[in-house]
Short mmCIF file of C-alpha atoms in Angstrom, two decimals:
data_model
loop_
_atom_site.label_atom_id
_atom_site.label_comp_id
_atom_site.label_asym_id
_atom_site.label_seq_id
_atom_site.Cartn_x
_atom_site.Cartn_y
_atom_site.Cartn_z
CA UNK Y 23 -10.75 2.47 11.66
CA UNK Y 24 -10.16 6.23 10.33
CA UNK Y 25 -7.25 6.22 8.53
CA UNK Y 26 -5.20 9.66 7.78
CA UNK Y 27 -3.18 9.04 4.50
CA UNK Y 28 -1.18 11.95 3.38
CA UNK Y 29 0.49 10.92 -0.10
CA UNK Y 30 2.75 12.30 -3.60
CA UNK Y 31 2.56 10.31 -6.63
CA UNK Y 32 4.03 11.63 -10.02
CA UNK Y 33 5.24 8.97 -12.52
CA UNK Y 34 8.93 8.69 -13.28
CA UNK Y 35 9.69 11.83 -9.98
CA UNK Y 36 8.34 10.49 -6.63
CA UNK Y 37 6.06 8.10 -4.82
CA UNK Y 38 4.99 7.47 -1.24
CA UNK Y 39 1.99 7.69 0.56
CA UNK Y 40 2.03 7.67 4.69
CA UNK Y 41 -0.88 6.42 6.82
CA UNK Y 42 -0.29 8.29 10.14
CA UNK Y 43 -2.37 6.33 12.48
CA UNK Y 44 -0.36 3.03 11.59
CA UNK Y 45 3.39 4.40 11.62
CA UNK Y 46 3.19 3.25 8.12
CA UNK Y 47 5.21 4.45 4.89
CA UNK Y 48 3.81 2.75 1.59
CA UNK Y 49 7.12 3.53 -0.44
CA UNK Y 50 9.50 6.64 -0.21
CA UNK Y 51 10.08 8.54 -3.23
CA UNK Y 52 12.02 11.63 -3.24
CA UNK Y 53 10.62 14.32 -0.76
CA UNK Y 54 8.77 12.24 1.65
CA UNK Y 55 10.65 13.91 4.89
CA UNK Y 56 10.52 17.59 3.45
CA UNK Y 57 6.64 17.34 3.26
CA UNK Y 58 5.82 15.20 6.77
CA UNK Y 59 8.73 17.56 8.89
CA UNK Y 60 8.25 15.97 12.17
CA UNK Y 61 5.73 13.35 11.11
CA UNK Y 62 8.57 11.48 9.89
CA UNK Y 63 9.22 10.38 12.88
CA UNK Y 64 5.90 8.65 13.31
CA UNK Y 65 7.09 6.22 10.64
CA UNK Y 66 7.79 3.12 12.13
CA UNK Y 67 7.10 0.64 9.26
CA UNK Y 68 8.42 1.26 5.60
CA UNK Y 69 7.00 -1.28 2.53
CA UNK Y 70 8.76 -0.51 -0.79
CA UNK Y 71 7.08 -1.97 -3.84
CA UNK Y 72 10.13 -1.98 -6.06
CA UNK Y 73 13.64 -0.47 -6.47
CA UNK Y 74 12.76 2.17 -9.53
CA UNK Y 75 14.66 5.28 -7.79
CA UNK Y 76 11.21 7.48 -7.84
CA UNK Y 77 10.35 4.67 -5.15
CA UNK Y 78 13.22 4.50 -2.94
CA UNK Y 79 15.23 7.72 -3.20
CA UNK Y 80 13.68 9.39 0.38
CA UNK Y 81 15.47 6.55 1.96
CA UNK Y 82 18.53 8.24 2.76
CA UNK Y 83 17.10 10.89 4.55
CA UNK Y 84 14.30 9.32 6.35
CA UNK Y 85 17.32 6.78 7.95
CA UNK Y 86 19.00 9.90 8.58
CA UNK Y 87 16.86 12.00 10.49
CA UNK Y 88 14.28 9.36 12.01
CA UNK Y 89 17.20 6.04 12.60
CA UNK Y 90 16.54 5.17 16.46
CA UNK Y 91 16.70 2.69 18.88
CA UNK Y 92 14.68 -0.66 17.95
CA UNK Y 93 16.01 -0.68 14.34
CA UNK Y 94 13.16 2.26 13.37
CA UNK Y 95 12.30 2.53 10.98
CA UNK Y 96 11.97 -0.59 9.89
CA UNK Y 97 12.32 -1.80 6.42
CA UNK Y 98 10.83 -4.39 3.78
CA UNK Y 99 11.30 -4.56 -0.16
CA UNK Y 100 11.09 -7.58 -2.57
CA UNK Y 101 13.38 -10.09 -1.56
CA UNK Y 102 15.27 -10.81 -4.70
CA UNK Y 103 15.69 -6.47 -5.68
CA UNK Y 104 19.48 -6.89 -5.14
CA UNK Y 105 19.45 -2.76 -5.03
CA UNK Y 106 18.21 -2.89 -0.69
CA UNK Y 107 20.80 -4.66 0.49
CA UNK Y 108 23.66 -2.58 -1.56
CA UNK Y 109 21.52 0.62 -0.19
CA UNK Y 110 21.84 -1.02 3.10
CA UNK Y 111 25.32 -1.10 3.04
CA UNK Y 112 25.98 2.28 1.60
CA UNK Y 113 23.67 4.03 4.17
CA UNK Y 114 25.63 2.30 6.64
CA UNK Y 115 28.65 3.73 6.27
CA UNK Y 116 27.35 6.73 4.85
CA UNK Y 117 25.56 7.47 7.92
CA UNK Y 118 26.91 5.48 10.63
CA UNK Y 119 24.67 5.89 13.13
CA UNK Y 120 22.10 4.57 11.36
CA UNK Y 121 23.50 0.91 11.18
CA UNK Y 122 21.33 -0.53 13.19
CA UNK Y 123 18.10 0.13 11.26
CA UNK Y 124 16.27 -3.17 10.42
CA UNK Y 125 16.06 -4.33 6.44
CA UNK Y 126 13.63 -7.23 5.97
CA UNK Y 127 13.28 -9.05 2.36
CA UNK Y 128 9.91 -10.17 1.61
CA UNK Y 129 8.81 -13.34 -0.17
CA UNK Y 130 4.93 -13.09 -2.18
CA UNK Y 131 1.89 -13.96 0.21
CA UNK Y 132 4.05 -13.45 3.38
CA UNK Y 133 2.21 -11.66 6.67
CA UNK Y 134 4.15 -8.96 8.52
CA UNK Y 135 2.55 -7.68 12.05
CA UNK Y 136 2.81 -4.14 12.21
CA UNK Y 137 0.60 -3.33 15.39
CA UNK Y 138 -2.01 -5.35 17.83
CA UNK Y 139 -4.44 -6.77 15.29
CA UNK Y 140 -2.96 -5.46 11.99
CA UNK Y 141 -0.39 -6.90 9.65
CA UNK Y 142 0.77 -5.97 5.99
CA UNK Y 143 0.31 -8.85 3.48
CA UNK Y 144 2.93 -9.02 0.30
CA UNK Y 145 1.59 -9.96 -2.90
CA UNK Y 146 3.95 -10.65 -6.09
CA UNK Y 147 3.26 -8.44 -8.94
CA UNK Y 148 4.39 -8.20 -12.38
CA UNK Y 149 5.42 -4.48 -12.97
CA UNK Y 150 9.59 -5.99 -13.18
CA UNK Y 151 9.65 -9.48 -15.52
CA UNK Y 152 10.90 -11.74 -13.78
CA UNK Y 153 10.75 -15.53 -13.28
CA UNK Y 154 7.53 -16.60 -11.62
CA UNK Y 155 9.85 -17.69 -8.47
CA UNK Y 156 11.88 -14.31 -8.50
CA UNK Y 157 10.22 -11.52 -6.01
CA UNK Y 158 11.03 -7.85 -7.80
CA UNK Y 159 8.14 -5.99 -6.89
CA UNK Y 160 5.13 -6.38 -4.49
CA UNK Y 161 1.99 -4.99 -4.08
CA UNK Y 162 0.53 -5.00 -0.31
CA UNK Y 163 -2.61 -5.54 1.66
CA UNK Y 164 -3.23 -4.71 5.04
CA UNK Y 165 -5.22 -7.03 7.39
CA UNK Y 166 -7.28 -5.74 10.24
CA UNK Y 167 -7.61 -9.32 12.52
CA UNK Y 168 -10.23 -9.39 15.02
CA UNK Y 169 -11.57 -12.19 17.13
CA UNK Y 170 -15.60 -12.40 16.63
CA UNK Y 171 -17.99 -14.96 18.26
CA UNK Y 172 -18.77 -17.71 16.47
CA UNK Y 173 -22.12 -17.93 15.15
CA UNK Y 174 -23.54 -20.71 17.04
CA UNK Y 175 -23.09 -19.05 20.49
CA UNK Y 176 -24.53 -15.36 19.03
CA UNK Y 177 -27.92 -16.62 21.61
CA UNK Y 178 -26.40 -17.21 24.57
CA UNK Y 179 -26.42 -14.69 27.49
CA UNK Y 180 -23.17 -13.42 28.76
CA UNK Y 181 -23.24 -15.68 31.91
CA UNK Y 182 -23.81 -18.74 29.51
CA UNK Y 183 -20.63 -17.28 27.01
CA UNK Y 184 -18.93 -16.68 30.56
CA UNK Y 185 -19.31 -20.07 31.75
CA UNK Y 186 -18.42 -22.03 28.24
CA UNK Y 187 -14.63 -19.46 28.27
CA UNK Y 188 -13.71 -20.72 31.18
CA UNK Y 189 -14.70 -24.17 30.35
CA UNK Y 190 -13.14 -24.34 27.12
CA UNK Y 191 -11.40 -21.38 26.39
CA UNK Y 192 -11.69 -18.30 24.36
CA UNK Y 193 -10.71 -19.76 21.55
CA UNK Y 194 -13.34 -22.49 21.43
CA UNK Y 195 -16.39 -19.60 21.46
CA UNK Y 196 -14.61 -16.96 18.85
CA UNK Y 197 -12.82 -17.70 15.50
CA UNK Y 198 -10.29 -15.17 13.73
CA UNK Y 199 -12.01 -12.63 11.30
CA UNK Y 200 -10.04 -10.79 8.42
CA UNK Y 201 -10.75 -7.39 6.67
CA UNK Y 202 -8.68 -5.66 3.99
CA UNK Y 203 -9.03 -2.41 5.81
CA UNK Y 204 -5.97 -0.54 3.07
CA UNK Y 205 -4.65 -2.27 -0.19
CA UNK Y 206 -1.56 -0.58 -1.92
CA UNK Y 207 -1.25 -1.67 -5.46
CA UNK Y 208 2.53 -0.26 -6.01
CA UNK Y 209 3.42 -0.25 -10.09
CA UNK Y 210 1.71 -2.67 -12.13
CA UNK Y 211 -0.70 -3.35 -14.81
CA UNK Y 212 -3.99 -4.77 -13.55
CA UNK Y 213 -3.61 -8.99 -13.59
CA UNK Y 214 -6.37 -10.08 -11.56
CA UNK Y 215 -9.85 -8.48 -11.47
CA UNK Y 216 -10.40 -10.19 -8.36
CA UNK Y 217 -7.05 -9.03 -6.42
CA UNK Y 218 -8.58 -6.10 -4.42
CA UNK Y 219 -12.37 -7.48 -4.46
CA UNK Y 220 -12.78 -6.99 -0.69
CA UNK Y 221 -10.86 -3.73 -0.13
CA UNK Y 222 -12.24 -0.85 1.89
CA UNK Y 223 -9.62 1.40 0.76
CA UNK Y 224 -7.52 1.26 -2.59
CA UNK Y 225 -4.77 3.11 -3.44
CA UNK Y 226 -4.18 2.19 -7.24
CA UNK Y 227 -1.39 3.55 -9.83
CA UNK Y 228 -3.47 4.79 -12.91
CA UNK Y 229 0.33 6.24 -14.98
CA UNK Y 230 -1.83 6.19 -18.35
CA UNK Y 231 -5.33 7.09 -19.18
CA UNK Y 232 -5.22 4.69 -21.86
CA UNK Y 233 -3.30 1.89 -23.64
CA UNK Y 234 -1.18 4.43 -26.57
CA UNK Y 235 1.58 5.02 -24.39
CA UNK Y 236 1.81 1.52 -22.08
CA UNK Y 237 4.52 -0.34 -23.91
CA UNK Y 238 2.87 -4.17 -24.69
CA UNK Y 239 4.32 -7.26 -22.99
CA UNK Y 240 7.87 -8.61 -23.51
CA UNK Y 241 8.93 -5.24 -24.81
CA UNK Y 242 11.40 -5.78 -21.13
CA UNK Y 243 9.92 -2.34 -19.79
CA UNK Y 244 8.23 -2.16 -16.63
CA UNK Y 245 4.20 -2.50 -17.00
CA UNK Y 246 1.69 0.27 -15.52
CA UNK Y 247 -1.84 0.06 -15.36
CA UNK Y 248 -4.31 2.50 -17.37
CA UNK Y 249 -6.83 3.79 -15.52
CA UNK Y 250 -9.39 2.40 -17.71
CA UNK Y 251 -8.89 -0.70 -16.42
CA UNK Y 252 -8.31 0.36 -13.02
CA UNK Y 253 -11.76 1.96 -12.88
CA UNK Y 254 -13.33 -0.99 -14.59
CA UNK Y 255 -11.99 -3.44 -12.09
CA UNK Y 256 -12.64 -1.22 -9.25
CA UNK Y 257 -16.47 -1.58 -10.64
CA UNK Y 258 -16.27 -5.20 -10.32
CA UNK Y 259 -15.44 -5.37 -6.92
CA UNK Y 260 -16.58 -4.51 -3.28
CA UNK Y 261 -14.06 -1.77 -2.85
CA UNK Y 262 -15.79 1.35 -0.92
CA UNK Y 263 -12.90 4.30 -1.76
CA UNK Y 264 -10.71 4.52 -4.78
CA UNK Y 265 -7.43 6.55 -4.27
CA UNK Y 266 -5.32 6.70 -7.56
CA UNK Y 267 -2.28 8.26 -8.33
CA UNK Y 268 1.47 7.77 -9.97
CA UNK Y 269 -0.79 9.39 -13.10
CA UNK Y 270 2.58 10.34 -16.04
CA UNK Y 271 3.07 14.23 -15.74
CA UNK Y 272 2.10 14.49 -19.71
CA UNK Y 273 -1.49 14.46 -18.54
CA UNK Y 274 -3.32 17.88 -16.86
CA UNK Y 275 -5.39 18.23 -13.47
CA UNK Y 276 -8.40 18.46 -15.90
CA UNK Y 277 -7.35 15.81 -18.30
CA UNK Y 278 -7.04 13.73 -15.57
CA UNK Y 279 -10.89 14.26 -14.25
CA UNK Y 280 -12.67 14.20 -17.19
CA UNK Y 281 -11.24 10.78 -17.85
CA UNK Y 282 -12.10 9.40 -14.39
CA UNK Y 283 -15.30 11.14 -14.75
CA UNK Y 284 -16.14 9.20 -17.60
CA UNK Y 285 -14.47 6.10 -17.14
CA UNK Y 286 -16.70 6.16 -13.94
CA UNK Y 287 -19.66 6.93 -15.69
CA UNK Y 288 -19.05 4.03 -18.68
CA UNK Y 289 -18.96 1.39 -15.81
CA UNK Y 290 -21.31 2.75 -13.19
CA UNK Y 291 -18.67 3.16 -10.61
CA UNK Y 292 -19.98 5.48 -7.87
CA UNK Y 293 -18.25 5.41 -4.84
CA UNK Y 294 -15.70 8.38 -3.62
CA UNK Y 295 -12.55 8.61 -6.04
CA UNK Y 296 -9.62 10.98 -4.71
CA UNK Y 297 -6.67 11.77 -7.27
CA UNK Y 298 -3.53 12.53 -6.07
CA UNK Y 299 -2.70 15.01 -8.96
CA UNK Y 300 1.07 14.98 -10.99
CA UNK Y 301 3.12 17.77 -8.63
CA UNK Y 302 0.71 17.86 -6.28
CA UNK Y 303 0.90 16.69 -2.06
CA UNK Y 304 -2.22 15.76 -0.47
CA UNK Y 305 -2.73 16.14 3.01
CA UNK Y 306 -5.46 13.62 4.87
CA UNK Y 307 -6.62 12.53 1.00
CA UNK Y 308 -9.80 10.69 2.12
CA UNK Y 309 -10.84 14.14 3.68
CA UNK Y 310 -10.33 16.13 0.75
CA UNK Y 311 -13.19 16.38 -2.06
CA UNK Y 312 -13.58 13.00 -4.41
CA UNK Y 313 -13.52 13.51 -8.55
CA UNK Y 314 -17.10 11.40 -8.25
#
């Protein structure tokens, strides 16, 4: 599936990145409605990682201008970020006509369908401490689900596969298939080298180049990743192209490719790897020239 993803992503100012051909907003920092103009309206789904304001503050206006029948578009945040539902109810009678927008809180590991054969999956992450059974921020994968043949019936001829459906059903020939198609990391540090093993498509936070300026654990700040270790999982796994952003606005457009340059080069990581520069929009990113 071509995917167009259009995104912003400077630390501490603004986040959000839209995929176009799934109505889908992956968080809405400030400016996300200026940039898309009548795109907007093609938004349809909106996942917000967390409730830092450089996530969330393009709310306001994207209920404004794009609220319409259906409860569009709609929304889904951490379930236990008690900020939503107070931004709920402000919007609501800030905006009136916008009451009937949709606000859905999300628990970890929970599948929401988005389309025909696609759903977003929530995954807890640690960027907000929290208790292990409080949901602050999420990171999000989504599923492409297809219905293949199963493997013992790849011989028969179509009359034979014909036959057996009506027999038996569709279901007894074909099984479900799943494929990370798009995986959103949101903020947080990398946890789990295995988390994003089988994406086609990552978009990762990378806010330091390296560990001097991440605050350590149980200093109660919120944890990034470096992109050191974003590049070195990336290596480890199966994903095919690397999108990284929310890089901190103390770093320069050529600091920031000579590090991913060599961090690439240190682990042998050579697929495409598009930056989405501090300050900078980026139209159709997976069209536009990769750092490697």
């Amino acid at each position: 599936m071509k995917l167009t993803i259009t995104g912003y992503s400077t630390a501490l100012f603004a986040t959000w990145y839209f995929i176009e051909e799934l109505g889908l907003l992956f968080d809405a920092g400030d400016g996300v409605s200026a940039h898309l103009l009548q795109k907007s309206r093609k938004i349809k789904h909106i996942f917000i990682s967390h409730p830092d304001r450089d996530h969330i503050t393009g709310l306001l206006q994207i209920r404004q201008l794009n609220a319409r029948e259906g409860g569009f578009p709609w929304v889904y945040y951490p379930k236990d970020a008690g900020s939503f539902p107070a931004m709920d109810n402000f919007m609501s009678k800030f905006d009136p006509h916008t009451q009937h927008n949709i606000w859905h809180p999300l628990n970890d590991t929970q599948d929401v369908p988005i389309k025909k054969g696609i759903l977003v999956h929530s995954i807890r992450n640690e960027h907000i401490e929290a208790p292990k059974n409080s949901i602050k921020s999420l990171s999000f994968d989504v599923i492409e689900v297809k219905q293949k043949l199963k493997e013992q019936f790849k011989t028969l001829s179509p009359k034979e596969l014909q036959t057996l459906r009506l027999q038996k059903g569709n279901d007894f020939i074909t099984e479900e298939k799943k494929q990370s198609i798009l995986s959103y990391s949101g903020d947080t540090p990398v946890q789990d080298f295995d988390r994003w093993k089988h994406s086609k498509i990552l978009i990762h936070e990378a806010t330091f180049l390296d560990n001097s300026i991440n605050p350590p654990k149980g200093q109660k700040k919120n944890q990034h990743s470096t992109l050191e270790e974003v590049i070195e999982m990336v290596a480890a796994s199966k994903v095919e192209q690397l999108i990284l952003g929310h890089f901190s606005s103390r770093y320069s457009k050529q600091q920031i490719q000579q590090a991913v340059m060599s961090f690439a080069q240190k682990y042998a990581l050579n697929i495409p790897i598009f930056c989405v520069f501090p300050g900078e929009v980026v139209k159709d990113i997976l069209n536009t020239n990769s750092i490697v």
